Short mmCIF file of C-alpha atoms and ligand atoms in Angstrom, two decimals:
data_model
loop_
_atom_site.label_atom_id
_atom_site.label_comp_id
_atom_site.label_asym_id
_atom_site.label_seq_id
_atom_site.Cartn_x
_atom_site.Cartn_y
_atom_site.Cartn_z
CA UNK A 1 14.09 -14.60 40.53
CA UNK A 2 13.82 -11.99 43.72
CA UNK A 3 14.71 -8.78 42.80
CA UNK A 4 17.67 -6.78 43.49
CA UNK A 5 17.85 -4.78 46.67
CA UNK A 6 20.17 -1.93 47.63
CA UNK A 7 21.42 -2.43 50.78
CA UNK A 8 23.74 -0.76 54.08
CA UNK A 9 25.76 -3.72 54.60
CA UNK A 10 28.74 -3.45 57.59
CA UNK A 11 31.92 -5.32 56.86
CA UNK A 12 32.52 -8.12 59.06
CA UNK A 13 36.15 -8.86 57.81
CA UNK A 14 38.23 -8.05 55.25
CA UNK A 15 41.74 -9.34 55.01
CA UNK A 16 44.55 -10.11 51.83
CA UNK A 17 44.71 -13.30 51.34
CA UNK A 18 47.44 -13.40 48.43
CA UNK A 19 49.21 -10.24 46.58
CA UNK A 20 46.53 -7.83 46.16
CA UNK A 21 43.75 -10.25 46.08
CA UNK A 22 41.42 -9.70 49.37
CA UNK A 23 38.71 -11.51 51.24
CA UNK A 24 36.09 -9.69 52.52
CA UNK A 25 32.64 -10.96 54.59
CA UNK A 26 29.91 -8.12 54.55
CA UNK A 27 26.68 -8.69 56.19
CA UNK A 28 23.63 -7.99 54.40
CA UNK A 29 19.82 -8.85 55.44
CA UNK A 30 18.08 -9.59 52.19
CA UNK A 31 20.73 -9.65 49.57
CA UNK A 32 22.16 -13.16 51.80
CA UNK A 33 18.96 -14.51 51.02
CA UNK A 34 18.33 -14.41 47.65
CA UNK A 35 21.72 -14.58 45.99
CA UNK A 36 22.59 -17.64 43.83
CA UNK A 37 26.14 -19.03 42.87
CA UNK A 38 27.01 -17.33 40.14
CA UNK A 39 25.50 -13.69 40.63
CA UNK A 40 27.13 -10.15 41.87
CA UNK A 41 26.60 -7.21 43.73
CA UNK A 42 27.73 -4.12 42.59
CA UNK A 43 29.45 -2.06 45.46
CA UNK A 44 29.37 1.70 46.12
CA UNK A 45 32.57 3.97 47.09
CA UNK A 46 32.02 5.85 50.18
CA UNK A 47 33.89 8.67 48.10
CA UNK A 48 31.52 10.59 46.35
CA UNK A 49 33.87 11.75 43.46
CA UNK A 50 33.92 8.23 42.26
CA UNK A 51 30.67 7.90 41.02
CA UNK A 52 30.39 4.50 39.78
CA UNK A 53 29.71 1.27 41.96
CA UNK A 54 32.19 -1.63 41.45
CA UNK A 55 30.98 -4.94 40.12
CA UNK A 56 32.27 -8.07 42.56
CA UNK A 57 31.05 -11.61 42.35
CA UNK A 58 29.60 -13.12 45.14
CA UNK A 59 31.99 -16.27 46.32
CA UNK A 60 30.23 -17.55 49.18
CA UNK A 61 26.40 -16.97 51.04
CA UNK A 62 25.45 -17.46 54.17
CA UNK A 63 21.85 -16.88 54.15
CA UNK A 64 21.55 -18.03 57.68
CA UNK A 65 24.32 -15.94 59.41
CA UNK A 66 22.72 -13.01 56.36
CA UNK A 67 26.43 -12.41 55.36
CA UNK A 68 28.47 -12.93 52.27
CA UNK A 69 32.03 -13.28 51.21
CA UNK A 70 33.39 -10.98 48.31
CA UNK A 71 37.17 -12.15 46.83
CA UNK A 72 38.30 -9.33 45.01
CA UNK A 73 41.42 -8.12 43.33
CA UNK A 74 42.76 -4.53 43.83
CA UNK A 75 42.36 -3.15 40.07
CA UNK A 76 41.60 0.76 40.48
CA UNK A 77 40.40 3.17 42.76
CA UNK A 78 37.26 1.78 43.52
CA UNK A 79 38.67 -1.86 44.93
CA UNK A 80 41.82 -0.34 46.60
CA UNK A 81 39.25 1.91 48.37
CA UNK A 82 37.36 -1.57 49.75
CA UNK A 83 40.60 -3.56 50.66
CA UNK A 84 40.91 -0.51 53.27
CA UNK A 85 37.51 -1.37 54.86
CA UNK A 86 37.52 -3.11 58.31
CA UNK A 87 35.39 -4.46 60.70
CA UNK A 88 32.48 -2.43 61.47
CA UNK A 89 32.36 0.02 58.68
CA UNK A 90 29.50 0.28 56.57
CA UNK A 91 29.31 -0.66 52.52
CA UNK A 92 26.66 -0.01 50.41
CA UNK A 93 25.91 -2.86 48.16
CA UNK A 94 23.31 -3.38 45.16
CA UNK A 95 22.44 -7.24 44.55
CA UNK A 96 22.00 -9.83 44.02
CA UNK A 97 22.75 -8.74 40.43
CA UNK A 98 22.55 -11.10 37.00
CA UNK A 99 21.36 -14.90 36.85
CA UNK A 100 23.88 -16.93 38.07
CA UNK A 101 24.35 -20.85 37.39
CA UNK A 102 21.91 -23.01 36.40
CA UNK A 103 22.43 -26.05 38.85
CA UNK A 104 22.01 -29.13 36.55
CA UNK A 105 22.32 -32.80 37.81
CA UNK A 106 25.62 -35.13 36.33
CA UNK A 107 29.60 -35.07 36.75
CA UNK A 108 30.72 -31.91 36.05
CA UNK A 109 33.81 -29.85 35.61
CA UNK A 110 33.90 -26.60 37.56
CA UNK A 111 36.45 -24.40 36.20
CA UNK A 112 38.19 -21.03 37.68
CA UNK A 113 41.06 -19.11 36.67
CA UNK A 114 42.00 -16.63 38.71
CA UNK A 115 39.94 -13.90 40.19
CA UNK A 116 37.36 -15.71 38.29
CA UNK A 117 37.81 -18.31 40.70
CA UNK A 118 35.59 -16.48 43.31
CA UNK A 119 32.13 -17.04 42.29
CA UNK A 120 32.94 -21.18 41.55
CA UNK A 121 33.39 -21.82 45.29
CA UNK A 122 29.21 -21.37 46.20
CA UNK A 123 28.69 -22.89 43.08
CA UNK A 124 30.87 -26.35 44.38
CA UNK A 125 29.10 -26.42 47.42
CA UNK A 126 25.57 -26.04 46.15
CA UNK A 127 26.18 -28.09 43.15
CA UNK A 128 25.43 -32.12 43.29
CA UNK A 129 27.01 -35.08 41.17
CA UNK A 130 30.92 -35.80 40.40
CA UNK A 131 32.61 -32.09 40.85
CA UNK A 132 36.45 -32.05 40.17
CA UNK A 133 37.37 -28.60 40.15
CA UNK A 134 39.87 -26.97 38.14
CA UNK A 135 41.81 -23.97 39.15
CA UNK A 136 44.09 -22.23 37.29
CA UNK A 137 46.85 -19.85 38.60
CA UNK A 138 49.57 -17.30 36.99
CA UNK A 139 51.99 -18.36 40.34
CA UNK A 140 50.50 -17.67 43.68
CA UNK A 141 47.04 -19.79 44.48
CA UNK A 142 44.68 -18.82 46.83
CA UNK A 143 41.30 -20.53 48.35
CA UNK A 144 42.41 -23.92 46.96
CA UNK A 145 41.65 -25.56 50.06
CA UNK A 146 38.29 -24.73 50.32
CA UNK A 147 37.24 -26.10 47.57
CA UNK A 148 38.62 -29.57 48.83
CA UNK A 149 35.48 -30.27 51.11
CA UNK A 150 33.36 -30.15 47.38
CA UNK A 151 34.72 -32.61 44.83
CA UNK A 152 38.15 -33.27 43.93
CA UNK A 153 40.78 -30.51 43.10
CA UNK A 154 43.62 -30.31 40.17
CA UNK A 155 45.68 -26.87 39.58
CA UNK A 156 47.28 -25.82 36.92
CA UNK A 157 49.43 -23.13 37.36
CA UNK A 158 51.36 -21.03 34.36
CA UNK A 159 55.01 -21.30 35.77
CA UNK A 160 54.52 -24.99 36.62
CA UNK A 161 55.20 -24.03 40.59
CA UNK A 162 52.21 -25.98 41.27
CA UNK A 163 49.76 -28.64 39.87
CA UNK A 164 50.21 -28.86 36.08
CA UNK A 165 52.51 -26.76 34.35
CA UNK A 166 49.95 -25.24 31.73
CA UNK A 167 46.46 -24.20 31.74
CA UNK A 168 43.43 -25.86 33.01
CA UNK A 169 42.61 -27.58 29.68
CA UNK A 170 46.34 -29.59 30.33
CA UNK A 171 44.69 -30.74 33.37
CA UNK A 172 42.01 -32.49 31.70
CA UNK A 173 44.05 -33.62 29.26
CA UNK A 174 46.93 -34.73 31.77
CA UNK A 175 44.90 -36.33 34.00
CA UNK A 176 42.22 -37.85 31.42
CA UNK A 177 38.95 -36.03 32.80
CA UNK A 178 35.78 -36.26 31.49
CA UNK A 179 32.61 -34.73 32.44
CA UNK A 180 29.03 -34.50 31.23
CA UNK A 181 29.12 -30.72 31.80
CA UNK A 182 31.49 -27.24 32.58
CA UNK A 183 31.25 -24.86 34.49
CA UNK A 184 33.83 -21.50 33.91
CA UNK A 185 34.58 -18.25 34.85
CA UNK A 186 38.02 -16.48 34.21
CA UNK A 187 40.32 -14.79 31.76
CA UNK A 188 38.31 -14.47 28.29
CA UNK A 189 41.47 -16.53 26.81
CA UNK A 190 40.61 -19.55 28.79
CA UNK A 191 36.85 -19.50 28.27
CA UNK A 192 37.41 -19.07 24.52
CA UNK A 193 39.61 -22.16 24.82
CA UNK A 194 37.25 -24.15 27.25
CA UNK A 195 34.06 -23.05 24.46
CA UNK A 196 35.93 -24.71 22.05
CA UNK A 197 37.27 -28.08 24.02
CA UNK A 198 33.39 -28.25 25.08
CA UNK A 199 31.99 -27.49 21.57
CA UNK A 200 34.82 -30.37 20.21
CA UNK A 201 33.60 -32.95 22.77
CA UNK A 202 30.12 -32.08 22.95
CA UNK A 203 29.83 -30.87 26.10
CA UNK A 204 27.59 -28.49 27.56
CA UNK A 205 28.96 -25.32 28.80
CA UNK A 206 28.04 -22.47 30.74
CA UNK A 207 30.59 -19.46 30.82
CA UNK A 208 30.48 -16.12 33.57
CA UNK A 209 31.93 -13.63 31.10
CA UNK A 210 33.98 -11.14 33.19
CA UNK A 211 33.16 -7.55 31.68
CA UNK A 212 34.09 -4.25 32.97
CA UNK A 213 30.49 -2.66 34.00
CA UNK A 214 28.88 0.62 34.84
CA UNK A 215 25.24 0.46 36.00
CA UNK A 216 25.14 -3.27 36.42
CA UNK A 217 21.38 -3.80 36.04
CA UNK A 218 21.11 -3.11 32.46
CA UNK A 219 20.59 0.19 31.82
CA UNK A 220 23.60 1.49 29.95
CA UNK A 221 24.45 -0.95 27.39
CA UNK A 222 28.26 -0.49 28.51
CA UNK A 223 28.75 -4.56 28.69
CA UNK A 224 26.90 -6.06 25.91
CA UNK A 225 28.65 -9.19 23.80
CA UNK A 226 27.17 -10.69 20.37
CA UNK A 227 24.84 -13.47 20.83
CA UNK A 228 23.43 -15.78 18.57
CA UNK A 229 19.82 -15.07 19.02
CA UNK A 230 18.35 -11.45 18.86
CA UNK A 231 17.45 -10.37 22.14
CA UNK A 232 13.92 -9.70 23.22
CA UNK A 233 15.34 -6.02 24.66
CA UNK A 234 17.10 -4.58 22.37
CA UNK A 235 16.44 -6.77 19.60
CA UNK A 236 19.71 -6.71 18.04
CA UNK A 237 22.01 -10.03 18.70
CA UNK A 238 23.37 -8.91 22.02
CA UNK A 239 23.04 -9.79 25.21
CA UNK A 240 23.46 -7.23 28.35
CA UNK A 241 25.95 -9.60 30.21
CA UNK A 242 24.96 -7.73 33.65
CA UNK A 243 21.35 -8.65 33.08
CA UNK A 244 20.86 -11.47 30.40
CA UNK A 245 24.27 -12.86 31.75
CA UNK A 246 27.03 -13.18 33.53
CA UNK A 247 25.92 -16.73 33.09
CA UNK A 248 25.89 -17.95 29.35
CA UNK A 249 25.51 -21.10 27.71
CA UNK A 250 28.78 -20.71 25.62
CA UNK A 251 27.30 -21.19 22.73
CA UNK A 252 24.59 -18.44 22.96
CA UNK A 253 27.15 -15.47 23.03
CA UNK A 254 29.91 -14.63 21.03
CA UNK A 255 33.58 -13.99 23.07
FE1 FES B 301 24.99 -1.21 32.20
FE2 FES B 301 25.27 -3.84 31.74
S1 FES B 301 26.54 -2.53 32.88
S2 FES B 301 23.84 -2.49 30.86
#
């Protein structure tokens, strides 16, 4: 894989697109290039008394028009101080960080919930086969309809104002799915319940564990998780989701 580059990128457009939840398009020369669904850029404060970059997925690349789109929820300092970027300012950005998805052949079920549902819209596009996409909201949805052009698209949202009342495993269940393989990234609730539907139907499964992160390229051992294996860095069973991950098999890592 290419390596990481730190980059002055200039914000092409950054707008809310539901309650706190913001869409931003940043262009960037070599980090467009080389990301893959499924990786992240960590992102730098212009304010220098807030040291530490922010960790956003990457949700769509445009290698051609060297740009990509960050969707990213206002949860500190740090983000509210990006949702006031606009057009034309600069952004320094570090990427493209971890591994990203490993884009395997056969029917598959991509699965987002919430502002883990970022990162699965590249992933849809790039991804061949049978997609049906599952998206699951608290209430308000957002980017929905762009996943239509990519496979087909069931929601599950928690107050029932939309889609199935539930989570995204009632989907499956409500509308009979089946799929040779998932895809996930969200809450750690739902990807401890989608490890266990896939281990119980023997399904292959590859999780994006959210984790709050400080260096992001594995220096500081701030994000590790258990794994099953010992690992060939620190050779204790853990895994450095920035580095090893985001992208596990579920399986592999303990969650
Ligand atoms: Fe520092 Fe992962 S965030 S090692």
């Amino acid at each position: 894989m290419a390596e990481k580059r730190k980059e002055r990128g200039i914000v092409i457009c950054n707008n809310e697109i539901s309650n706190g939840i913001f869409d931003m398009w940043v262009s960037t020369t070599e980090i467009a290039c080389m990301a893959v669904p499924g990786q992240f850029v960590m992102l730098y404060c212009e304010d220098g008394s807030r040291l530490l970059p922010r960790p956003i997925s990457i949700c769509e690349i445009n290698p051609d028009g060297c740009a990509i789109r960050l969707v990213y929820r206002i949860a500190g300092k740090g983000t509210e101080e990006f949702s006031r970027l606009s057009e034309g300012m600069p952004l320094t950005l570090l990427g493209p960080l971890g591994n990203g998805f490993p884009k395997k052949e056969g029917a598959s079920f991509i699965i987002g919930g919430g502002i883990g549902i970022p990162p699965m819209l590249e992933l849809a596009k790039q991804l061949s086969g049978e997609k049906q996409v599952i998206l699951g909201f608290r209430d308000v949805q957002f980017l929905t309809e762009e996943f239509l052009p990519y496979g087909t698209v069931y929601i599950a949202t928690e107050d029932g104002s939309a889609g199935t009342k539930g989570n995204v495993l009632d989907v499956i269940q409500e509308n009979g799915l089946t799929a040779e393989r998932i895809y996930a990234c969200g809450p750690m609730p739902m990807l401890r319940a989608v490890k266990e539907y896939a281990a119980g139907h023997n399904i292959e499964c590859y999780v994006s564990l959210e984790e709050r992160m400080a260096c992001g390229i594995g220096a500081c051992l701030g994000c590790v998780c258990k794994s099953k294996e010992v690992d060939g860095h620190t050779n204790v069973k853990n895994k450095r989701i920035c580095k090893e991950g985001p992208v596990f098999l579920a399986g592999e890592v303990e969650f």
